[in-house]
Coordinates of C-alpha atoms in Angstrom, one line a residue:
A99 CA 177.8 68.0 63.9
L100 CA 176.3 67.1 60.5
A101 CA 173.2 65.6 62.2
G102 CA 172.8 68.7 64.3
M103 CA 173.0 70.9 61.2
I104 CA 170.4 68.8 59.4
I105 CA 168.1 69.0 62.5
C106 CA 168.4 72.8 62.6
I107 CA 167.7 73.1 58.9
I108 CA 164.6 70.9 59.2
A109 CA 163.4 72.7 62.3
A110 CA 164.0 76.2 61.2
P111 CA 160.8 76.6 59.2
Y112 CA 158.7 75.3 62.1
V113 CA 160.4 77.7 64.5
Q114 CA 159.8 80.6 62.2
N115 CA 156.1 79.6 61.9
L116 CA 155.8 79.5 65.7
L117 CA 157.4 83.0 66.0
E118 CA 155.0 84.4 63.4
A119 CA 152.1 82.9 65.2
A120 CA 153.2 84.3 68.5
G121 CA 153.6 87.8 66.9
L122 CA 150.2 87.5 65.4
L123 CA 148.6 86.7 68.8
L124 CA 150.3 89.6 70.4
A125 CA 149.3 91.9 67.6
L126 CA 145.7 90.9 68.0
G127 CA 145.8 91.8 71.7
Y128 CA 146.2 88.5 73.4
G129 CA 148.3 88.6 76.5
Q130 CA 147.6 92.3 77.3
G131 CA 146.4 93.4 80.7
P132 CA 143.1 94.9 81.8
G133 CA 142.5 98.4 80.4
Q134 CA 144.8 98.0 77.5
A135 CA 143.4 98.4 74.0
M136 CA 143.9 95.7 71.5
N137 CA 146.5 97.1 69.2
Y138 CA 145.3 95.8 65.9
G139 CA 147.6 98.2 64.1
N140 CA 150.7 96.3 65.1
L141 CA 149.9 93.4 62.7
Y142 CA 152.8 93.4 60.3
E143 CA 152.0 94.0 56.7
M144 CA 153.5 91.6 54.1
D145 CA 153.3 91.8 50.3
Y146 CA 152.4 88.3 49.2
G147 CA 152.6 89.4 45.5
F148 CA 156.4 88.6 45.7
V149 CA 158.1 85.3 46.3
G150 CA 161.7 85.1 47.2
G151 CA 162.3 88.7 46.2
R152 CA 160.9 88.0 42.7
S153 CA 157.6 89.1 41.3
F154 CA 155.0 86.7 40.0
G155 CA 155.9 87.7 36.4
L156 CA 159.4 86.5 36.8
T157 CA 158.1 83.3 38.4
I158 CA 156.1 82.7 35.2
A159 CA 159.2 83.5 33.2
S160 CA 161.1 80.9 35.1
L161 CA 158.4 78.3 34.3
G162 CA 158.6 79.2 30.6
F163 CA 162.3 78.8 30.4
L164 CA 162.1 75.6 32.4
V165 CA 159.6 74.1 29.9
I166 CA 162.0 75.0 27.0
L167 CA 164.9 73.5 28.9
M168 CA 163.0 70.3 29.7
Y169 CA 162.0 69.9 26.0
V170 CA 165.6 70.4 24.8
S171 CA 167.1 68.1 27.4
M172 CA 164.8 65.3 28.2
G173 CA 162.4 65.7 25.3
H174 CA 165.1 65.3 22.8
T175 CA 167.4 62.8 24.5
M176 CA 164.7 60.5 26.0
W177 CA 161.7 60.8 23.6
H178 CA 163.6 62.0 20.5
A179 CA 161.5 65.2 20.2
P180 CA 162.4 67.2 17.1
L181 CA 164.9 70.0 17.3
P182 CA 166.3 72.5 14.8
L183 CA 168.8 70.8 12.4
F184 CA 171.8 72.7 13.6
L185 CA 171.2 71.4 17.1
T186 CA 170.7 67.8 16.1
Q187 CA 174.0 67.9 14.2
Y188 CA 176.0 69.5 17.0
P189 CA 175.4 67.8 20.4
I190 CA 177.7 70.4 22.1
A191 CA 175.3 73.1 20.9
V192 CA 172.5 71.3 22.7
A193 CA 174.5 71.2 25.9
V194 CA 175.4 74.9 25.5
L195 CA 171.7 75.8 25.0
Q196 CA 170.8 73.9 28.2
A197 CA 173.5 75.7 30.1
V198 CA 172.3 79.1 28.9
L199 CA 168.6 78.3 29.8
A200 CA 169.6 76.9 33.2
A201 CA 171.8 80.0 33.9
I202 CA 168.9 82.3 33.0
I203 CA 166.7 80.5 35.5
M204 CA 169.4 80.6 38.2
V205 CA 169.8 84.4 37.7
I206 CA 166.0 84.9 37.9
N207 CA 165.9 83.0 41.1
G208 CA 169.2 84.3 42.5
A209 CA 167.6 85.2 45.8
F210 CA 168.0 81.5 46.8
F211 CA 171.7 81.8 46.5
V212 CA 171.9 85.2 48.2
R213 CA 169.9 84.0 51.3
G214 CA 171.7 80.6 51.3
V215 CA 175.2 82.1 51.3
K216 CA 174.2 84.6 53.9
G217 CA 172.9 81.9 56.2
L218 CA 176.0 79.8 55.6
L219 CA 178.3 82.7 56.4
R220 CA 176.3 83.4 59.6
G221 CA 176.7 79.7 60.7
A222 CA 173.0 79.2 60.4
P223 CA 172.3 77.3 57.2
N224 CA 168.7 77.1 56.1
M225 CA 166.5 75.5 53.5
D226 CA 167.8 78.1 50.9
T227 CA 171.3 76.9 51.6
L228 CA 170.4 73.3 50.7
V229 CA 168.5 74.4 47.6
S230 CA 171.4 76.6 46.4
L231 CA 174.0 74.0 47.1
G232 CA 172.0 71.3 45.2
S233 CA 171.4 73.6 42.3
A234 CA 175.0 74.8 42.1
A235 CA 176.4 71.3 42.4
S236 CA 174.2 70.1 39.5
F237 CA 175.1 73.1 37.4
G238 CA 178.8 72.8 38.2
Y239 CA 179.0 69.1 37.4
S240 CA 177.1 69.7 34.1
V241 CA 179.6 72.4 33.1
Y242 CA 182.4 69.9 33.7
V243 CA 180.6 67.3 31.5
L244 CA 180.2 70.0 28.9
C245 CA 183.9 70.7 28.9
T246 CA 184.6 67.0 28.6
M247 CA 182.3 66.8 25.5
T248 CA 184.5 69.3 23.7
A249 CA 187.4 66.8 23.8
S250 CA 185.3 63.6 23.4
A251 CA 185.2 61.7 20.1
N252 CA 181.5 60.9 20.8
P253 CA 180.0 64.0 22.6
K254 CA 176.4 62.9 21.9
A255 CA 176.9 59.9 24.3
L256 CA 177.6 62.4 27.1
L257 CA 174.3 64.3 26.8
H258 CA 172.7 61.9 29.2
D259 CA 175.3 63.0 31.9
L260 CA 174.1 66.6 31.9
Y261 CA 172.0 67.8 34.8
F262 CA 171.2 71.4 33.8
E263 CA 167.5 70.7 34.0
S264 CA 167.9 69.4 37.6
A265 CA 169.7 72.6 38.6
A266 CA 166.9 74.7 37.2
M267 CA 163.9 72.5 38.2
I268 CA 164.6 72.6 41.9
L269 CA 164.7 76.4 41.9
V270 CA 161.5 76.7 39.9
L271 CA 159.5 74.1 41.7
I272 CA 160.4 75.6 45.1
T273 CA 159.6 79.1 43.9
V274 CA 156.2 78.0 42.6
G275 CA 155.6 76.2 46.0
K276 CA 156.5 79.3 47.9
W277 CA 154.1 81.3 45.7
L278 CA 151.3 78.9 46.3
E279 CA 152.0 79.1 50.1
A280 CA 152.1 82.9 49.9
R281 CA 148.9 83.0 48.0
S282 CA 147.2 80.9 50.7
K283 CA 148.7 83.1 53.5
G284 CA 147.5 86.1 51.6
K285 CA 143.9 84.9 51.7
T286 CA 144.2 84.3 55.5
T287 CA 145.7 87.8 55.9
D288 CA 142.7 89.3 54.1
A289 CA 140.4 87.5 56.5
I290 CA 142.4 88.8 59.4
R291 CA 142.3 92.4 58.0
A292 CA 138.5 92.1 57.6
L293 CA 138.3 91.0 61.3
M294 CA 140.5 93.8 62.4
D295 CA 138.2 96.3 60.6
L296 CA 135.4 95.2 62.9
A297 CA 137.3 96.3 66.0
P298 CA 136.0 99.6 67.4
K299 CA 138.4 102.6 66.9
T300 CA 136.9 104.5 69.8
A301 CA 135.8 103.9 73.4
T302 CA 133.3 105.7 75.6
L303 CA 134.7 106.6 79.0
L304 CA 132.6 107.7 82.0
K305 CA 134.2 110.8 83.5
D306 CA 132.3 112.6 86.3
G307 CA 129.3 110.5 85.3
L308 CA 129.3 111.8 81.7
P309 CA 130.2 109.7 78.7
V310 CA 133.2 110.9 76.8
E311 CA 134.3 109.3 73.5
V312 CA 138.1 108.9 73.1
P313 CA 140.3 106.8 70.8
A314 CA 140.6 103.2 72.1
Q315 CA 144.4 103.6 72.3
Q316 CA 144.0 106.3 75.0
V317 CA 142.2 104.0 77.5
R318 CA 144.3 103.5 80.6
P319 CA 144.0 101.1 83.5
G320 CA 141.4 102.3 86.0
D321 CA 139.2 104.0 83.4
L322 CA 135.5 103.2 83.3
V323 CA 134.4 102.2 79.8
L324 CA 130.7 102.4 78.9
V325 CA 129.6 99.6 76.6
R326 CA 126.1 100.1 75.3
P327 CA 123.9 97.2 74.1
G328 CA 125.1 95.9 70.7
E329 CA 128.5 97.6 70.9
A330 CA 131.8 95.8 70.6
I331 CA 134.1 95.9 73.5
P332 CA 137.2 98.0 72.6
V333 CA 139.5 96.9 75.4
D334 CA 140.2 94.1 77.9
G335 CA 138.8 94.7 81.4
E336 CA 136.6 93.7 84.2
V337 CA 132.8 94.1 84.3
V338 CA 131.7 96.4 87.1

């Protein structure tokens, strides 16, 4: 069962991409019969300015909080980077600051948890489920260590056991990755829109030997479409 769940989680993004590609081909008119106009208007519109339900501004904010968190956690404990005096004297204050920064990042990127929990409740866990579980586990364990520090005679020694930066980093890195992916898709979408604009909006029908211009969507099977030299073909059909 575990292996099956892992396979489903790994395959889900690829299945989604295939479904999107199929929808795109249908939207561009592939698979339609003779006499049917290519329905370019069915191409779904997506706002690539948002990633995971969060705007680009909040993504930048997440990066900013992550930089501060990494400085406080790894910069101080590993490379002895300078910190304010009250933090160096009270290791628990350092841990609390890390917890607050990580919590802010988790709230900003809360969409991961919402989608992950929804997928888990539906019995269809996805990548967001894995991300949210990993982040929540790291945060929960770190909170436990923080509570242990309050009763420890040497709380500074437990600073290395905190994983608040891991709980936050996984969210921020995946969010940035999704933004980069969305940015790339946005460029492709712009190119497709430009191609769609080249499609003719009208067609010239021959009725009783006279040319009549009608919207391309009104062309029906059996109609005779006149295509003059240099014109684009508005519908699929047979040359007669």
